[in-house]
CSV table of C-alpha atoms in Angstrom, one decimal:
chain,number,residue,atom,x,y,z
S,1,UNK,CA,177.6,1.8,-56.4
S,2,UNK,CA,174.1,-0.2,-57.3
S,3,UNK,CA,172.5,0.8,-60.3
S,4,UNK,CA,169.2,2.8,-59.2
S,5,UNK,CA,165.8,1.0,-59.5
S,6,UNK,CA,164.1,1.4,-62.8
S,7,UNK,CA,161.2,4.6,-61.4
S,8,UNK,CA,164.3,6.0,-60.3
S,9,UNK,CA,166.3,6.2,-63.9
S,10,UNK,CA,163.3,6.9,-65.4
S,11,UNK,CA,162.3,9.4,-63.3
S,12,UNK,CA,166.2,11.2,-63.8
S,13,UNK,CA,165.4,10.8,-67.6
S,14,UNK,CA,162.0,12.7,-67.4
S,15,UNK,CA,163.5,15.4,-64.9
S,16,UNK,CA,165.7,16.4,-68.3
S,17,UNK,CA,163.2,15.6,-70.5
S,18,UNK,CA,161.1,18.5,-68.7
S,19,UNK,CA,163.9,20.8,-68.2
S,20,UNK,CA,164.6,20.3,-72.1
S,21,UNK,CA,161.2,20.9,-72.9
S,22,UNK,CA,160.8,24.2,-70.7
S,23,UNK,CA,163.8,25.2,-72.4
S,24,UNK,CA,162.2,24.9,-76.2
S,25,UNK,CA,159.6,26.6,-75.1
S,26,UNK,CA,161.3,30.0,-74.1
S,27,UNK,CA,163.5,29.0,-77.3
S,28,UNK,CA,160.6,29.1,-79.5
S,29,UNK,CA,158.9,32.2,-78.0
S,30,UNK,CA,162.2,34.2,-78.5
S,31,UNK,CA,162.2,33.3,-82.1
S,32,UNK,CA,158.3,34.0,-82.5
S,33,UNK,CA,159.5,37.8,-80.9
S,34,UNK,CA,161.8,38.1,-83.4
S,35,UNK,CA,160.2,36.2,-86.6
S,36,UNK,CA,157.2,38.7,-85.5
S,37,UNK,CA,159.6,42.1,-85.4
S,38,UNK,CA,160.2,40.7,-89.3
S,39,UNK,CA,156.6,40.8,-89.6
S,40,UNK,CA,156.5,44.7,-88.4
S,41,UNK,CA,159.1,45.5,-91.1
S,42,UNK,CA,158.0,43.8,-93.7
S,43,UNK,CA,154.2,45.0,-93.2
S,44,UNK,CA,155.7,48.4,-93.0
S,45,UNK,CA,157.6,48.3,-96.3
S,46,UNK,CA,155.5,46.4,-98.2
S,47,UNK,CA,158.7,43.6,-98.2
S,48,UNK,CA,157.2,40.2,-99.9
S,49,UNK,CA,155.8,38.0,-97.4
S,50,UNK,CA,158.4,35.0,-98.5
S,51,UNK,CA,161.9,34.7,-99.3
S,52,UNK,CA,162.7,31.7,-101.5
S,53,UNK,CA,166.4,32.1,-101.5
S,54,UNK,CA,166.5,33.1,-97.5
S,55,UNK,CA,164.3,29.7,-96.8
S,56,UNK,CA,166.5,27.7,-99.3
S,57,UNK,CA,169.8,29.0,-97.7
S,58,UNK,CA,167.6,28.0,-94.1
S,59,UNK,CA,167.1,24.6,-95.1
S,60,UNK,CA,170.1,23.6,-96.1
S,61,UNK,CA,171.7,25.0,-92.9
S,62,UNK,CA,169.2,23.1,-90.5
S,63,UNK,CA,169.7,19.9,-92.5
S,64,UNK,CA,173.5,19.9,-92.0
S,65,UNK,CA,173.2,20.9,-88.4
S,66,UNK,CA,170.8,18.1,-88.2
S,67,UNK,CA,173.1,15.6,-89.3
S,68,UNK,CA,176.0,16.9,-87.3
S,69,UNK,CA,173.5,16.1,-84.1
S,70,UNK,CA,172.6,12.6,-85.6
S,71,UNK,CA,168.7,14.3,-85.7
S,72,UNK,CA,166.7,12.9,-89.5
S,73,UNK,CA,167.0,15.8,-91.0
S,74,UNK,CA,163.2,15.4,-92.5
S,75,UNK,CA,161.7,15.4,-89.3
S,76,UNK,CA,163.8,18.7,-89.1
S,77,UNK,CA,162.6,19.9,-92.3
S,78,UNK,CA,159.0,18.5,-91.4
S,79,UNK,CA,159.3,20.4,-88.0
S,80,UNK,CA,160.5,24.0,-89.1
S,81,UNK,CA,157.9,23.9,-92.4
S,82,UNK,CA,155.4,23.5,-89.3
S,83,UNK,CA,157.5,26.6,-87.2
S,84,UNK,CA,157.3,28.7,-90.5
S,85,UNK,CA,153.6,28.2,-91.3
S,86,UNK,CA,152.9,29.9,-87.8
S,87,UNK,CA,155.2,32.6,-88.6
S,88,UNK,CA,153.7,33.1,-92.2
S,89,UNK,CA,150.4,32.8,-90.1
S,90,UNK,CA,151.4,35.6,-87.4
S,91,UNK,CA,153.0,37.8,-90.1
S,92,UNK,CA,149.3,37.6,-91.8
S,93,UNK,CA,147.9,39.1,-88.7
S,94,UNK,CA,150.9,41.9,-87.9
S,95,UNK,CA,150.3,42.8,-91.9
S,96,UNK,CA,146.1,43.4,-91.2
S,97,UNK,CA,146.7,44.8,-88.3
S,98,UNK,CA,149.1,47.6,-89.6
S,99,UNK,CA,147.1,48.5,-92.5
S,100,UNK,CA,144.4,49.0,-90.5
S,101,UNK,CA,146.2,51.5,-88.3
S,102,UNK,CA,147.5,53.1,-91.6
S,103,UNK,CA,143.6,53.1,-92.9
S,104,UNK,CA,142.6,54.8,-89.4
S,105,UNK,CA,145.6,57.5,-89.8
S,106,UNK,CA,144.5,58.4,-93.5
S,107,UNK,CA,140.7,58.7,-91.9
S,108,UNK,CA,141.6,60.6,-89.4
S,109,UNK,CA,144.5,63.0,-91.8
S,110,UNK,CA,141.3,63.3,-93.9
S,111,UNK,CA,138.7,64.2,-91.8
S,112,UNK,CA,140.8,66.6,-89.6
K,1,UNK,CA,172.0,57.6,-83.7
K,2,UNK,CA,170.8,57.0,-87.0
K,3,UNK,CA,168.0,54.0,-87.5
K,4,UNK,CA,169.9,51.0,-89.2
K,5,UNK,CA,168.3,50.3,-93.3
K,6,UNK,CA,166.1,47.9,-93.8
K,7,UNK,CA,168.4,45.3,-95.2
K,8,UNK,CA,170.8,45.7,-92.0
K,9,UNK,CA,167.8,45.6,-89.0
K,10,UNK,CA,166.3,42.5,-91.2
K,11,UNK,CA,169.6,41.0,-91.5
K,12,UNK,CA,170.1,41.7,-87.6
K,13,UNK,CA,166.9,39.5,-86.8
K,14,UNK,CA,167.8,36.7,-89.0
K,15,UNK,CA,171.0,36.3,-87.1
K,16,UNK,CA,169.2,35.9,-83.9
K,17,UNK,CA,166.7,33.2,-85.8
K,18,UNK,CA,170.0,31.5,-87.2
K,19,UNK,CA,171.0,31.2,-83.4
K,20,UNK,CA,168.1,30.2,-82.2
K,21,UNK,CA,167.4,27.6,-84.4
K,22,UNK,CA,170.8,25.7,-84.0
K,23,UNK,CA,170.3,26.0,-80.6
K,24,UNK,CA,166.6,24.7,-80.9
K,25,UNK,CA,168.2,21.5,-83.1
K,26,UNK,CA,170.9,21.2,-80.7
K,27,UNK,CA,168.1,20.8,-77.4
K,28,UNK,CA,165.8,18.5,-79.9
K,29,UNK,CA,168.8,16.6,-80.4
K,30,UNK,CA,170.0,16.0,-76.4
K,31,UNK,CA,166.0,15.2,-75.6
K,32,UNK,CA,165.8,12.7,-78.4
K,33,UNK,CA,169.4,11.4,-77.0
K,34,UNK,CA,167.5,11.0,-73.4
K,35,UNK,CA,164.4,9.7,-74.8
K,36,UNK,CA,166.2,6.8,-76.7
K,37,UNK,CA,167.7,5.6,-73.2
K,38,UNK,CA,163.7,5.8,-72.0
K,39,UNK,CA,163.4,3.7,-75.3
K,40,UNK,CA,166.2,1.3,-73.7
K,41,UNK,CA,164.9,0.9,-70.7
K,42,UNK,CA,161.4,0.2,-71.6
K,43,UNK,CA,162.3,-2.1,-74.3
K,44,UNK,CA,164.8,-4.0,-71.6
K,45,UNK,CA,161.7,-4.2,-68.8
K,46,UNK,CA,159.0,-4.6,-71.2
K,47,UNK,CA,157.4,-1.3,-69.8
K,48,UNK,CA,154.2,-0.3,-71.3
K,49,UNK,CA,155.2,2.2,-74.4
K,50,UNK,CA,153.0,4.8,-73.4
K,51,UNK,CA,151.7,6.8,-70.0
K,52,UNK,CA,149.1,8.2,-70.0
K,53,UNK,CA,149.4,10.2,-66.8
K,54,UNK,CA,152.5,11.3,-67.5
K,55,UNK,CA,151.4,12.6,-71.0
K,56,UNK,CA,148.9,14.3,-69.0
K,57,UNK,CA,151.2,15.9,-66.9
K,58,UNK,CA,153.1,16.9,-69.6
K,59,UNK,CA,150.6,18.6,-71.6
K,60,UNK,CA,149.4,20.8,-68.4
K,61,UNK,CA,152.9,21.7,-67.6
K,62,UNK,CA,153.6,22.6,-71.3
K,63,UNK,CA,150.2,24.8,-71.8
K,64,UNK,CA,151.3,26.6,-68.8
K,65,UNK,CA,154.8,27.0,-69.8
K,66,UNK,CA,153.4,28.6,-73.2
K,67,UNK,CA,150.8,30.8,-71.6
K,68,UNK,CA,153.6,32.4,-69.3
K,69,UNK,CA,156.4,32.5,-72.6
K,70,UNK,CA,153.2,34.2,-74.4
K,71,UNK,CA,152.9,31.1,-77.2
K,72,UNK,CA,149.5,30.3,-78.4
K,73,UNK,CA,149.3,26.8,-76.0
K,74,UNK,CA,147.3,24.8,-79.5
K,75,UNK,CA,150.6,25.2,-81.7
K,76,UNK,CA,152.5,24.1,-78.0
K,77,UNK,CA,150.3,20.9,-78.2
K,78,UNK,CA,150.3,21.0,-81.8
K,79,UNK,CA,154.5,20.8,-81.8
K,80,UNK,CA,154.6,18.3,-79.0
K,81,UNK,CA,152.4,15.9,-80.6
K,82,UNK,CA,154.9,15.8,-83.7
K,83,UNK,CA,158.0,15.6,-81.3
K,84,UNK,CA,156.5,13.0,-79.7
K,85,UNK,CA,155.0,10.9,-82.3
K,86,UNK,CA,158.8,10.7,-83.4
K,87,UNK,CA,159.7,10.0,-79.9
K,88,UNK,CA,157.3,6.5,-80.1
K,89,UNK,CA,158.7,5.5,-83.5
K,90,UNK,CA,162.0,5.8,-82.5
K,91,UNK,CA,161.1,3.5,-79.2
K,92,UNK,CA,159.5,0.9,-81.5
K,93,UNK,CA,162.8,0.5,-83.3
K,94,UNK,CA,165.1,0.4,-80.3
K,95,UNK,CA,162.3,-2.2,-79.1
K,96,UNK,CA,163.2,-4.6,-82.2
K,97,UNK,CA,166.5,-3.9,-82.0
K,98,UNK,CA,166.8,-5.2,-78.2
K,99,UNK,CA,164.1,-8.1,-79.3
K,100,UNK,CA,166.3,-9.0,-82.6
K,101,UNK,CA,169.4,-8.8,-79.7
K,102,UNK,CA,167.8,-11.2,-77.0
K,103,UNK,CA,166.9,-13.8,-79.8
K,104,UNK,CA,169.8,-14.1,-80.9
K,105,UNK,CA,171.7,-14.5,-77.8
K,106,UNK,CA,168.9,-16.9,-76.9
K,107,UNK,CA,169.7,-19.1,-80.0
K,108,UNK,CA,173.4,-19.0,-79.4
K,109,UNK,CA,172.9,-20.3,-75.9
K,110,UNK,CA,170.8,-23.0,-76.9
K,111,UNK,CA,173.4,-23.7,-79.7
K,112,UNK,CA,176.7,-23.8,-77.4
């Protein structure tokens, strides 16, 4: 069989290229859905905002599964600090926005 | 049924992160794995390193892809630009590496 012309192997490449990227995607919104379920908890008990030994334990995990898929495991780390700070960032917003629904509900207990 | 503890439901949702985020390294991995053979083949046919219509492209179809997945579509561009920005270095190095490889078997024809 010839080897295909070069827009066609290049074009192969960027069909899975896409189909990778569509997949990160819907990877990354599942994990905001669940990262932002953690938010509700911890806004509803008043859990700390960070876990040092959880995001420890994290690291070292993503840096040995980085390895094993021949990834640099400090663009990993540099990629997941950047994930987290979103999460930290949508936790911040989950955590305002239930204590103001809690502020409302004491109003409203009170003036009832 | 009785509503799991804290520690149980939070320990639930880490689970699914820990899942996720092997899977997330795992896709990273097998794009960077098809990107390096884009590498190859530019590097091989001296193909300009970057497209700009095909960035383009990419962009739209990705700010689309988070709108529908409910991701804010600025971290989207935000992430891509980091994955990519990998993505050229690691072309630059497989473009020495073939340049460092057709010198040398340019000198050991002139030499035999």
């Amino acid at each position: 069989m010839d080897t295909p012309d070069i827009g066609t192997q290049l074009s192969t490449f960027r069909q899975t290229i896409d189909n990778i990227d569509a997949a990160l995607i819907h990877m990354l919104a599942e994990r905001f859905r669940c990262t932002d379920q953690v938010g509700v908890l911890k806004a509803k008990y008043q859990l700390p905002a960070v876990d040092k030994d959880r995001e420890r334990r994290q690291y070292e995990r993503l840096t040995r599964l980085a390895q094993e898929a021949n990834l640099d495991p400090s663009f990993v780390e540099k990629l997941m600090e950047f994930v987290i700070s979103e999460v930290v960032q949508r936790h911040r917003q989950i955590a305002a926005i239930e204590q103001a629904a809690s502020t409302d509900q004491a109003q409203a207990t009170q003036y009832t």
